[in-house]
Amino acid sequence: MFIKKTLLYPLACSVLFFGACKTEGEKDENLDNVAIDEQTTDAVETFYQVPSPEDLFVFVKAGNLPYNQELLNPIGNIGKYVDTRSKELNFGVYTADLAYSAAFHKYQESLQKLESIRKMSDEIGISAVFDEALEKRVKNIFTNSDSLINITSASYYNIVDFLESNDRGKTLALLSAGGWIESLYIVTNLITDFNKQQAAIQHIADQKLSFENLVLYLKKYEYDENIQLTLTDIMEVQNVFSSLEVVQVSEKEKKKSNTGGYKVGGTTRIKITEAQFKELKEKIVSVRNKITGNSVTL
């Protein structure tokens, strides 16, 4: 597990959820697209995780994105998820919602979501991750220096470790799919005006590789009916990502990146047009609302 965690961090920071990780005291950096090779096969399992609280925290802050609680899946919906697939997918959804709320220091909302996730964990057989130490940290959040981000991060990594240690790959795949869709849903719906030079737009386009890797991970378990249904549901999202073109970075773009424009990493970037962005947003809304059982679109 130590080896997997060691591999997870640099991979997650380069690819997972908009390539947005930073270490303490680190300035903005150019990020290259990262592909999985033979040397990183041991990290494949951890590569497809739902966005961690740190990832989402850095991205929403760096992108100056606002907080919109109306985008989140209401906690009151938990009772209508009665089958295994809907429970596991929406566990991922609520995990992404928790990370988003924590990024904006919404303590009351975050604690409510954390408690709801803890209750859902009983139903999908992963309640062991919420040990007494974690619960104590939650209760003492207002009286000590323990940050909300640290607590939500601890919950996240405990969940990942538990599922990996107990060979729960199918559960991890569904949690990851739910978290990915919810995260993309939140961010695409926070962007109201398309500007190809906006960093957030380019970060979304950069999810092409990550989303394809997520699909590959799901396909490892496509013999399972729940995974098959999920693959069918996200196919239209995958099709939009597949249509995005990988282009060479021009010298003009490199200079613009160095003078405060949108970030460019390496010698290529993934291009997304306004029409493709709108189509991607539309497909994500459709899939997300199918997962959560909400019919309202934004």
PDB file of N, CA and C in Angstrom, residues 35-135:
ATOM      1  N   ALA A  35       0.894   9.598 -19.601  1.00  0.00           N
ATOM      2  CA  ALA A  35       0.328   8.337 -20.064  1.00  0.00           C
ATOM      3  C   ALA A  35       0.819   7.210 -19.171  1.00  0.00           C
ATOM      4  N   ILE A  36       0.003   6.187 -19.034  1.00  0.00           N
ATOM      5  CA  ILE A  36       0.400   5.021 -18.245  1.00  0.00           C
ATOM      6  C   ILE A  36       1.331   4.149 -19.084  1.00  0.00           C
ATOM      7  N   ASP A  37       2.462   3.768 -18.520  1.00  0.00           N
ATOM      8  CA  ASP A  37       3.341   2.849 -19.216  1.00  0.00           C
ATOM      9  C   ASP A  37       3.561   1.615 -18.361  1.00  0.00           C
ATOM     10  N   GLU A  38       4.430   0.743 -18.822  1.00  0.00           N
ATOM     11  CA  GLU A  38       4.626  -0.523 -18.127  1.00  0.00           C
ATOM     12  C   GLU A  38       5.162  -0.337 -16.722  1.00  0.00           C
ATOM     13  N   GLN A  39       5.906   0.742 -16.476  1.00  0.00           N
ATOM     14  CA  GLN A  39       6.495   0.951 -15.172  1.00  0.00           C
ATOM     15  C   GLN A  39       5.480   1.403 -14.138  1.00  0.00           C
ATOM     16  N   THR A  40       4.303   1.830 -14.575  1.00  0.00           N
ATOM     17  CA  THR A  40       3.308   2.323 -13.630  1.00  0.00           C
ATOM     18  C   THR A  40       2.114   1.389 -13.513  1.00  0.00           C
ATOM     19  N   THR A  41       2.253   0.159 -13.972  1.00  0.00           N
ATOM     20  CA  THR A  41       1.113  -0.753 -13.937  1.00  0.00           C
ATOM     21  C   THR A  41       0.669  -1.053 -12.518  1.00  0.00           C
ATOM     22  N   ASP A  42       1.587  -1.001 -11.555  1.00  0.00           N
ATOM     23  CA  ASP A  42       1.206  -1.246 -10.170  1.00  0.00           C
ATOM     24  C   ASP A  42       0.296  -0.155  -9.626  1.00  0.00           C
ATOM     25  N   ALA A  43       0.309   1.002 -10.298  1.00  0.00           N
ATOM     26  CA  ALA A  43      -0.497   2.120  -9.812  1.00  0.00           C
ATOM     27  C   ALA A  43      -1.822   2.228 -10.530  1.00  0.00           C
ATOM     28  N   VAL A  44      -2.095   1.305 -11.453  1.00  0.00           N
ATOM     29  CA  VAL A  44      -3.313   1.402 -12.246  1.00  0.00           C
ATOM     30  C   VAL A  44      -4.550   1.436 -11.355  1.00  0.00           C
ATOM     31  N   GLU A  45      -4.574   0.588 -10.339  1.00  0.00           N
ATOM     32  CA  GLU A  45      -5.744   0.538  -9.485  1.00  0.00           C
ATOM     33  C   GLU A  45      -6.005   1.885  -8.832  1.00  0.00           C
ATOM     34  N   THR A  46      -4.944   2.570  -8.374  1.00  0.00           N
ATOM     35  CA  THR A  46      -5.133   3.833  -7.669  1.00  0.00           C
ATOM     36  C   THR A  46      -5.254   5.004  -8.627  1.00  0.00           C
ATOM     37  N   PHE A  47      -4.996   4.772  -9.891  1.00  0.00           N
ATOM     38  CA  PHE A  47      -4.970   5.858 -10.869  1.00  0.00           C
ATOM     39  C   PHE A  47      -6.359   6.397 -11.172  1.00  0.00           C
ATOM     40  N   TYR A  48      -7.370   5.598 -10.966  1.00  0.00           N
ATOM     41  CA  TYR A  48      -8.706   5.964 -11.424  1.00  0.00           C
ATOM     42  C   TYR A  48      -9.606   6.481 -10.311  1.00  0.00           C
ATOM     43  N   GLN A  49      -9.038   7.027  -9.273  1.00  0.00           N
ATOM     44  CA  GLN A  49      -9.858   7.366  -8.123  1.00  0.00           C
ATOM     45  C   GLN A  49     -10.767   8.566  -8.381  1.00  0.00           C
ATOM     46  N   VAL A  50     -11.779   8.694  -7.524  1.00  0.00           N
ATOM     47  CA  VAL A  50     -12.581   9.902  -7.522  1.00  0.00           C
ATOM     48  C   VAL A  50     -11.665  11.040  -7.108  1.00  0.00           C
ATOM     49  N   PRO A  51     -11.957  12.277  -7.523  1.00  0.00           N
ATOM     50  CA  PRO A  51     -11.085  13.395  -7.178  1.00  0.00           C
ATOM     51  C   PRO A  51     -10.932  13.534  -5.662  1.00  0.00           C
ATOM     52  N   SER A  52      -9.709  13.691  -5.223  1.00  0.00           N
ATOM     53  CA  SER A  52      -9.481  13.869  -3.791  1.00  0.00           C
ATOM     54  C   SER A  52      -9.841  15.291  -3.390  1.00  0.00           C
ATOM     55  N   PRO A  53     -10.105  15.536  -2.125  1.00  0.00           N
ATOM     56  CA  PRO A  53     -10.416  16.894  -1.670  1.00  0.00           C
ATOM     57  C   PRO A  53      -9.344  17.901  -2.023  1.00  0.00           C
ATOM     58  N   GLU A  54      -8.056  17.490  -1.960  1.00  0.00           N
ATOM     59  CA  GLU A  54      -6.989  18.430  -2.309  1.00  0.00           C
ATOM     60  C   GLU A  54      -7.067  18.845  -3.766  1.00  0.00           C
ATOM     61  N   ASP A  55      -7.355  17.871  -4.642  1.00  0.00           N
ATOM     62  CA  ASP A  55      -7.447  18.169  -6.071  1.00  0.00           C
ATOM     63  C   ASP A  55      -8.519  19.211  -6.345  1.00  0.00           C
ATOM     64  N   LEU A  56      -9.694  18.973  -5.814  1.00  0.00           N
ATOM     65  CA  LEU A  56     -10.809  19.863  -6.058  1.00  0.00           C
ATOM     66  C   LEU A  56     -10.591  21.214  -5.387  1.00  0.00           C
ATOM     67  N   PHE A  57     -10.005  21.188  -4.192  1.00  0.00           N
ATOM     68  CA  PHE A  57      -9.737  22.424  -3.462  1.00  0.00           C
ATOM     69  C   PHE A  57      -8.858  23.360  -4.286  1.00  0.00           C
ATOM     70  N   VAL A  58      -7.766  22.829  -4.823  1.00  0.00           N
ATOM     71  CA  VAL A  58      -6.829  23.652  -5.573  1.00  0.00           C
ATOM     72  C   VAL A  58      -7.461  24.149  -6.865  1.00  0.00           C
ATOM     73  N   PHE A  59      -8.209  23.276  -7.540  1.00  0.00           N
ATOM     74  CA  PHE A  59      -8.765  23.656  -8.839  1.00  0.00           C
ATOM     75  C   PHE A  59      -9.791  24.774  -8.718  1.00  0.00           C
ATOM     76  N   VAL A  60     -10.738  24.654  -7.802  1.00  0.00           N
ATOM     77  CA  VAL A  60     -11.788  25.663  -7.717  1.00  0.00           C
ATOM     78  C   VAL A  60     -11.226  26.999  -7.261  1.00  0.00           C
ATOM     79  N   LYS A  61     -10.189  26.957  -6.441  1.00  0.00           N
ATOM     80  CA  LYS A  61      -9.584  28.196  -5.992  1.00  0.00           C
ATOM     81  C   LYS A  61      -8.758  28.835  -7.103  1.00  0.00           C
ATOM     82  N   ALA A  62      -7.940  28.037  -7.772  1.00  0.00           N
ATOM     83  CA  ALA A  62      -7.091  28.560  -8.841  1.00  0.00           C
ATOM     84  C   ALA A  62      -7.923  29.083 -10.008  1.00  0.00           C
ATOM     85  N   GLY A  63      -9.073  28.440 -10.247  1.00  0.00           N
ATOM     86  CA  GLY A  63      -9.933  28.855 -11.346  1.00  0.00           C
ATOM     87  C   GLY A  63     -10.922  29.937 -10.980  1.00  0.00           C
ATOM     88  N   ASN A  64     -10.869  30.406  -9.728  1.00  0.00           N
ATOM     89  CA  ASN A  64     -11.811  31.429  -9.256  1.00  0.00           C
ATOM     90  C   ASN A  64     -13.260  31.035  -9.516  1.00  0.00           C
ATOM     91  N   LEU A  65     -13.552  29.767  -9.324  1.00  0.00           N
ATOM     92  CA  LEU A  65     -14.909  29.280  -9.552  1.00  0.00           C
ATOM     93  C   LEU A  65     -15.753  29.513  -8.301  1.00  0.00           C
ATOM     94  N   PRO A  66     -17.022  29.829  -8.468  1.00  0.00           N
ATOM     95  CA  PRO A  66     -17.880  30.147  -7.326  1.00  0.00           C
ATOM     96  C   PRO A  66     -18.450  28.900  -6.650  1.00  0.00           C
ATOM     97  N   TYR A  67     -19.117  29.117  -5.543  1.00  0.00           N
ATOM     98  CA  TYR A  67     -19.812  28.027  -4.851  1.00  0.00           C
ATOM     99  C   TYR A  67     -21.292  28.109  -5.185  1.00  0.00           C
ATOM    100  N   ASN A  68     -21.851  27.009  -5.621  1.00  0.00           N
ATOM    101  CA  ASN A  68     -23.272  26.951  -5.966  1.00  0.00           C
ATOM    102  C   ASN A  68     -23.849  25.670  -5.397  1.00  0.00           C
ATOM    103  N   GLN A  69     -24.472  25.780  -4.252  1.00  0.00           N
ATOM    104  CA  GLN A  69     -25.009  24.607  -3.564  1.00  0.00           C
ATOM    105  C   GLN A  69     -26.108  23.926  -4.363  1.00  0.00           C
ATOM    106  N   GLU A  70     -26.788  24.679  -5.219  1.00  0.00           N
ATOM    107  CA  GLU A  70     -27.874  24.104  -6.002  1.00  0.00           C
ATOM    108  C   GLU A  70     -27.389  23.035  -6.978  1.00  0.00           C
ATOM    109  N   LEU A  71     -26.101  23.037  -7.273  1.00  0.00           N
ATOM    110  CA  LEU A  71     -25.560  22.026  -8.176  1.00  0.00           C
ATOM    111  C   LEU A  71     -25.432  20.664  -7.516  1.00  0.00           C
ATOM    112  N   LEU A  72     -25.400  20.629  -6.185  1.00  0.00           N
ATOM    113  CA  LEU A  72     -25.096  19.397  -5.469  1.00  0.00           C
ATOM    114  C   LEU A  72     -26.324  18.501  -5.321  1.00  0.00           C
ATOM    115  N   ASN A  73     -26.063  17.210  -5.186  1.00  0.00           N
ATOM    116  CA  ASN A  73     -27.139  16.243  -5.006  1.00  0.00           C
ATOM    117  C   ASN A  73     -27.679  16.360  -3.578  1.00  0.00           C
ATOM    118  N   PRO A  74     -28.962  16.697  -3.412  1.00  0.00           N
ATOM    119  CA  PRO A  74     -29.511  16.857  -2.056  1.00  0.00           C
ATOM    120  C   PRO A  74     -29.332  15.605  -1.213  1.00  0.00           C
ATOM    121  N   ILE A  75     -28.969  15.809   0.043  1.00  0.00           N
ATOM    122  CA  ILE A  75     -28.788  14.686   0.962  1.00  0.00           C
ATOM    123  C   ILE A  75     -30.079  13.886   1.105  1.00  0.00           C
ATOM    124  N   GLY A  76     -31.205  14.561   0.979  1.00  0.00           N
ATOM    125  CA  GLY A  76     -32.495  13.890   1.103  1.00  0.00           C
ATOM    126  C   GLY A  76     -32.737  12.822   0.062  1.00  0.00           C
ATOM    127  N   ASN A  77     -31.927  12.798  -0.999  1.00  0.00           N
ATOM    128  CA  ASN A  77     -32.094  11.781  -2.039  1.00  0.00           C
ATOM    129  C   ASN A  77     -31.543  10.422  -1.644  1.00  0.00           C
ATOM    130  N   ILE A  78     -30.752  10.373  -0.577  1.00  0.00           N
ATOM    131  CA  ILE A  78     -30.082   9.125  -0.212  1.00  0.00           C
ATOM    132  C   ILE A  78     -31.058   7.970  -0.063  1.00  0.00           C
ATOM    133  N   GLY A  79     -32.217   8.229   0.503  1.00  0.00           N
ATOM    134  CA  GLY A  79     -33.190   7.180   0.752  1.00  0.00           C
ATOM    135  C   GLY A  79     -33.721   6.497  -0.487  1.00  0.00           C
ATOM    136  N   LYS A  80     -33.597   7.121  -1.634  1.00  0.00           N
ATOM    137  CA  LYS A  80     -34.154   6.506  -2.846  1.00  0.00           C
ATOM    138  C   LYS A  80     -33.151   5.623  -3.581  1.00  0.00           C
ATOM    139  N   TYR A  81     -31.933   5.528  -3.053  1.00  0.00           N
ATOM    140  CA  TYR A  81     -30.935   4.649  -3.665  1.00  0.00           C
ATOM    141  C   TYR A  81     -30.973   3.309  -2.930  1.00  0.00           C
ATOM    142  N   VAL A  82     -31.658   2.352  -3.542  1.00  0.00           N
ATOM    143  CA  VAL A  82     -31.922   1.090  -2.841  1.00  0.00           C
ATOM    144  C   VAL A  82     -31.134  -0.092  -3.401  1.00  0.00           C
ATOM    145  N   ASP A  83     -30.656   0.009  -4.636  1.00  0.00           N
ATOM    146  CA  ASP A  83     -29.887  -1.096  -5.209  1.00  0.00           C
ATOM    147  C   ASP A  83     -28.401  -0.792  -5.094  1.00  0.00           C
ATOM    148  N   THR A  84     -27.584  -1.816  -5.225  1.00  0.00           N
ATOM    149  CA  THR A  84     -26.142  -1.684  -5.027  1.00  0.00           C
ATOM    150  C   THR A  84     -25.527  -0.667  -5.976  1.00  0.00           C
ATOM    151  N   ARG A  85     -25.900  -0.735  -7.243  1.00  0.00           N
ATOM    152  CA  ARG A  85     -25.301   0.161  -8.239  1.00  0.00           C
ATOM    153  C   ARG A  85     -25.579   1.624  -7.921  1.00  0.00           C
ATOM    154  N   SER A  86     -26.824   1.964  -7.634  1.00  0.00           N
ATOM    155  CA  SER A  86     -27.154   3.359  -7.359  1.00  0.00           C
ATOM    156  C   SER A  86     -26.504   3.841  -6.067  1.00  0.00           C
ATOM    157  N   LYS A  87     -26.380   2.951  -5.090  1.00  0.00           N
ATOM    158  CA  LYS A  87     -25.727   3.334  -3.829  1.00  0.00           C
ATOM    159  C   LYS A  87     -24.258   3.639  -4.052  1.00  0.00           C
ATOM    160  N   GLU A  88     -23.573   2.779  -4.801  1.00  0.00           N
ATOM    161  CA  GLU A  88     -22.138   2.963  -4.993  1.00  0.00           C
ATOM    162  C   GLU A  88     -21.829   4.141  -5.912  1.00  0.00           C
ATOM    163  N   LEU A  89     -22.612   4.308  -6.958  1.00  0.00           N
ATOM    164  CA  LEU A  89     -22.419   5.470  -7.835  1.00  0.00           C
ATOM    165  C   LEU A  89     -22.639   6.770  -7.070  1.00  0.00           C
ATOM    166  N   ASN A  90     -23.700   6.818  -6.284  1.00  0.00           N
ATOM    167  CA  ASN A  90     -24.013   8.052  -5.577  1.00  0.00           C
ATOM    168  C   ASN A  90     -23.144   8.263  -4.350  1.00  0.00           C
ATOM    169  N   PHE A  91     -22.530   7.208  -3.829  1.00  0.00           N
ATOM    170  CA  PHE A  91     -21.506   7.395  -2.817  1.00  0.00           C
ATOM    171  C   PHE A  91     -20.368   8.223  -3.423  1.00  0.00           C
ATOM    172  N   GLY A  92     -19.999   7.917  -4.671  1.00  0.00           N
ATOM    173  CA  GLY A  92     -18.988   8.709  -5.370  1.00  0.00           C
ATOM    174  C   GLY A  92     -19.458  10.126  -5.614  1.00  0.00           C
ATOM    175  N   VAL A  93     -20.728  10.278  -5.959  1.00  0.00           N
ATOM    176  CA  VAL A  93     -21.301  11.607  -6.178  1.00  0.00           C
ATOM    177  C   VAL A  93     -21.187  12.449  -4.911  1.00  0.00           C
ATOM    178  N   TYR A  94     -21.601  11.882  -3.788  1.00  0.00           N
ATOM    179  CA  TYR A  94     -21.566  12.635  -2.531  1.00  0.00           C
ATOM    180  C   TYR A  94     -20.139  12.909  -2.070  1.00  0.00           C
ATOM    181  N   THR A  95     -19.214  12.025  -2.415  1.00  0.00           N
ATOM    182  CA  THR A  95     -17.812  12.269  -2.087  1.00  0.00           C
ATOM    183  C   THR A  95     -17.294  13.497  -2.835  1.00  0.00           C
ATOM    184  N   ALA A  96     -17.659  13.626  -4.112  1.00  0.00           N
ATOM    185  CA  ALA A  96     -17.269  14.803  -4.891  1.00  0.00           C
ATOM    186  C   ALA A  96     -17.948  16.057  -4.344  1.00  0.00           C
ATOM    187  N   ASP A  97     -19.212  15.946  -3.968  1.00  0.00           N
ATOM    188  CA  ASP A  97     -19.923  17.085  -3.380  1.00  0.00           C
ATOM    189  C   ASP A  97     -19.263  17.536  -2.086  1.00  0.00           C
ATOM    190  N   LEU A  98     -18.824  16.563  -1.292  1.00  0.00           N
ATOM    191  CA  LEU A  98     -18.143  16.875  -0.041  1.00  0.00           C
ATOM    192  C   LEU A  98     -16.849  17.633  -0.313  1.00  0.00           C
ATOM    193  N   ALA A  99     -16.078  17.178  -1.290  1.00  0.00           N
ATOM    194  CA  ALA A  99     -14.825  17.843  -1.624  1.00  0.00           C
ATOM    195  C   ALA A  99     -15.074  19.280  -2.069  1.00  0.00           C
ATOM    196  N   TYR A 100     -16.126  19.487  -2.847  1.00  0.00           N
ATOM    197  CA  TYR A 100     -16.476  20.825  -3.332  1.00  0.00           C
ATOM    198  C   TYR A 100     -16.858  21.739  -2.174  1.00  0.00           C
ATOM    199  N   SER A 101     -17.678  21.233  -1.264  1.00  0.00           N
ATOM    200  CA  SER A 101     -18.090  22.032  -0.110  1.00  0.00           C
ATOM    201  C   SER A 101     -16.909  22.342   0.795  1.00  0.00           C
ATOM    202  N   ALA A 102     -16.042  21.351   0.989  1.00  0.00           N
ATOM    203  CA  ALA A 102     -14.869  21.546   1.839  1.00  0.00           C
ATOM    204  C   ALA A 102     -13.924  22.580   1.243  1.00  0.00           C
ATOM    205  N   ALA A 103     -13.838  22.622  -0.082  1.00  0.00           N
ATOM    206  CA  ALA A 103     -12.956  23.581  -0.744  1.00  0.00           C
ATOM    207  C   ALA A 103     -13.348  25.013  -0.431  1.00  0.00           C
ATOM    208  N   PHE A 104     -14.630  25.235  -0.161  1.00  0.00           N
ATOM    209  CA  PHE A 104     -15.118  26.575   0.151  1.00  0.00           C
ATOM    210  C   PHE A 104     -15.367  26.768   1.653  1.00  0.00           C
ATOM    211  N   HIS A 105     -14.837  25.842   2.451  1.00  0.00           N
ATOM    212  CA  HIS A 105     -14.959  25.934   3.915  1.00  0.00           C
ATOM    213  C   HIS A 105     -16.418  26.027   4.370  1.00  0.00           C
ATOM    214  N   LYS A 106     -17.280  25.309   3.676  1.00  0.00           N
ATOM    215  CA  LYS A 106     -18.678  25.259   4.075  1.00  0.00           C
ATOM    216  C   LYS A 106     -18.814  24.172   5.149  1.00  0.00           C
ATOM    217  N   TYR A 107     -18.533  24.551   6.391  1.00  0.00           N
ATOM    218  CA  TYR A 107     -18.403  23.572   7.464  1.00  0.00           C
ATOM    219  C   TYR A 107     -19.688  22.805   7.729  1.00  0.00           C
ATOM    220  N   GLN A 108     -20.793  23.512   7.888  1.00  0.00           N
ATOM    221  CA  GLN A 108     -22.034  22.832   8.229  1.00  0.00           C
ATOM    222  C   GLN A 108     -22.458  21.874   7.122  1.00  0.00           C
ATOM    223  N   GLU A 109     -22.416  22.367   5.882  1.00  0.00           N
ATOM    224  CA  GLU A 109     -22.791  21.517   4.757  1.00  0.00           C
ATOM    225  C   GLU A 109     -21.849  20.321   4.630  1.00  0.00           C
ATOM    226  N   SER A 110     -20.562  20.570   4.826  1.00  0.00           N
ATOM    227  CA  SER A 110     -19.580  19.497   4.694  1.00  0.00           C
ATOM    228  C   SER A 110     -19.754  18.432   5.761  1.00  0.00           C
ATOM    229  N   LEU A 111     -19.993  18.853   6.984  1.00  0.00           N
ATOM    230  CA  LEU A 111     -20.170  17.888   8.063  1.00  0.00           C
ATOM    231  C   LEU A 111     -21.432  17.062   7.861  1.00  0.00           C
ATOM    232  N   GLN A 112     -22.479  17.691   7.331  1.00  0.00           N
ATOM    233  CA  GLN A 112     -23.711  16.955   7.034  1.00  0.00           C
ATOM    234  C   GLN A 112     -23.450  15.913   5.946  1.00  0.00           C
ATOM    235  N   LYS A 113     -22.696  16.307   4.935  1.00  0.00           N
ATOM    236  CA  LYS A 113     -22.383  15.372   3.854  1.00  0.00           C
ATOM    237  C   LYS A 113     -21.490  14.247   4.362  1.00  0.00           C
ATOM    238  N   LEU A 114     -20.533  14.573   5.217  1.00  0.00           N
ATOM    239  CA  LEU A 114     -19.645  13.553   5.752  1.00  0.00           C
ATOM    240  C   LEU A 114     -20.432  12.542   6.582  1.00  0.00           C
ATOM    241  N   GLU A 115     -21.381  13.012   7.358  1.00  0.00           N
ATOM    242  CA  GLU A 115     -22.212  12.119   8.155  1.00  0.00           C
ATOM    243  C   GLU A 115     -23.088  11.248   7.255  1.00  0.00           C
ATOM    244  N   SER A 116     -23.610  11.827   6.184  1.00  0.00           N
ATOM    245  CA  SER A 116     -24.430  11.058   5.247  1.00  0.00           C
ATOM    246  C   SER A 116     -23.601   9.990   4.546  1.00  0.00           C
ATOM    247  N   ILE A 117     -22.367  10.339   4.182  1.00  0.00           N
ATOM    248  CA  ILE A 117     -21.476   9.367   3.553  1.00  0.00           C
ATOM    249  C   ILE A 117     -21.169   8.234   4.520  1.00  0.00           C
ATOM    250  N   ARG A 118     -20.984   8.583   5.773  1.00  0.00           N
ATOM    251  CA  ARG A 118     -20.706   7.552   6.780  1.00  0.00           C
ATOM    252  C   ARG A 118     -21.874   6.572   6.869  1.00  0.00           C
ATOM    253  N   LYS A 119     -23.099   7.086   6.831  1.00  0.00           N
ATOM    254  CA  LYS A 119     -24.274   6.221   6.897  1.00  0.00           C
ATOM    255  C   LYS A 119     -24.377   5.352   5.639  1.00  0.00           C
ATOM    256  N   MET A 120     -24.087   5.943   4.491  1.00  0.00           N
ATOM    257  CA  MET A 120     -24.128   5.173   3.249  1.00  0.00           C
ATOM    258  C   MET A 120     -23.072   4.073   3.257  1.00  0.00           C
ATOM    259  N   SER A 121     -21.948   4.327   3.924  1.00  0.00           N
ATOM    260  CA  SER A 121     -20.877   3.334   3.962  1.00  0.00           C
ATOM    261  C   SER A 121     -21.339   2.043   4.634  1.00  0.00           C
ATOM    262  N   ASP A 122     -22.268   2.149   5.573  1.00  0.00           N
ATOM    263  CA  ASP A 122     -22.818   0.949   6.217  1.00  0.00           C
ATOM    264  C   ASP A 122     -23.533   0.078   5.195  1.00  0.00           C
ATOM    265  N   GLU A 123     -24.237   0.731   4.278  1.00  0.00           N
ATOM    266  CA  GLU A 123     -25.068   0.018   3.323  1.00  0.00           C
ATOM    267  C   GLU A 123     -24.258  -0.648   2.213  1.00  0.00           C
ATOM    268  N   ILE A 124     -23.055  -0.136   1.954  1.00  0.00           N
ATOM    269  CA  ILE A 124     -22.247  -0.745   0.891  1.00  0.00           C
ATOM    270  C   ILE A 124     -21.044  -1.484   1.461  1.00  0.00           C
ATOM    271  N   GLY A 125     -21.046  -1.673   2.775  1.00  0.00           N
ATOM    272  CA  GLY A 125     -20.052  -2.534   3.401  1.00  0.00           C
ATOM    273  C   GLY A 125     -18.669  -1.970   3.551  1.00  0.00           C
ATOM    274  N   ILE A 126     -18.551  -0.655   3.734  1.00  0.00           N
ATOM    275  CA  ILE A 126     -17.225  -0.068   3.933  1.00  0.00           C
ATOM    276  C   ILE A 126     -17.199   0.830   5.172  1.00  0.00           C
ATOM    277  N   SER A 127     -18.063   0.537   6.122  1.00  0.00           N
ATOM    278  CA  SER A 127     -18.143   1.366   7.326  1.00  0.00           C
ATOM    279  C   SER A 127     -16.867   1.311   8.157  1.00  0.00           C
ATOM    280  N   ALA A 128     -16.038   0.299   7.919  1.00  0.00           N
ATOM    281  CA  ALA A 128     -14.805   0.159   8.700  1.00  0.00           C
ATOM    282  C   ALA A 128     -13.856   1.333   8.503  1.00  0.00           C
ATOM    283  N   VAL A 129     -14.020   2.078   7.409  1.00  0.00           N
ATOM    284  CA  VAL A 129     -13.097   3.190   7.163  1.00  0.00           C
ATOM    285  C   VAL A 129     -13.359   4.356   8.100  1.00  0.00           C
ATOM    286  N   PHE A 130     -14.560   4.411   8.661  1.00  0.00           N
ATOM    287  CA  PHE A 130     -14.901   5.511   9.555  1.00  0.00           C
ATOM    288  C   PHE A 130     -14.668   5.073  10.999  1.00  0.00           C
ATOM    289  N   ASP A 131     -13.410   5.092  11.394  1.00  0.00           N
ATOM    290  CA  ASP A 131     -13.066   4.604  12.722  1.00  0.00           C
ATOM    291  C   ASP A 131     -13.296   5.684  13.776  1.00  0.00           C
ATOM    292  N   GLU A 132     -13.085   5.325  15.015  1.00  0.00           N
ATOM    293  CA  GLU A 132     -13.321   6.245  16.126  1.00  0.00           C
ATOM    294  C   GLU A 132     -12.423   7.474  16.046  1.00  0.00           C
ATOM    295  N   ALA A 133     -11.190   7.292  15.594  1.00  0.00           N
ATOM    296  CA  ALA A 133     -10.269   8.418  15.508  1.00  0.00           C
ATOM    297  C   ALA A 133     -10.775   9.474  14.536  1.00  0.00           C
ATOM    298  N   LEU A 134     -11.312   9.021  13.394  1.00  0.00           N
ATOM    299  CA  LEU A 134     -11.825   9.957  12.403  1.00  0.00           C
ATOM    300  C   LEU A 134     -13.064  10.666  12.943  1.00  0.00           C
ATOM    301  N   GLU A 135     -13.956   9.925  13.595  1.00  0.00           N
ATOM    302  CA  GLU A 135     -15.157  10.529  14.150  1.00  0.00           C
ATOM    303  C   GLU A 135     -14.807  11.573  15.216  1.00  0.00           C
TER     304      GLU A 135
END
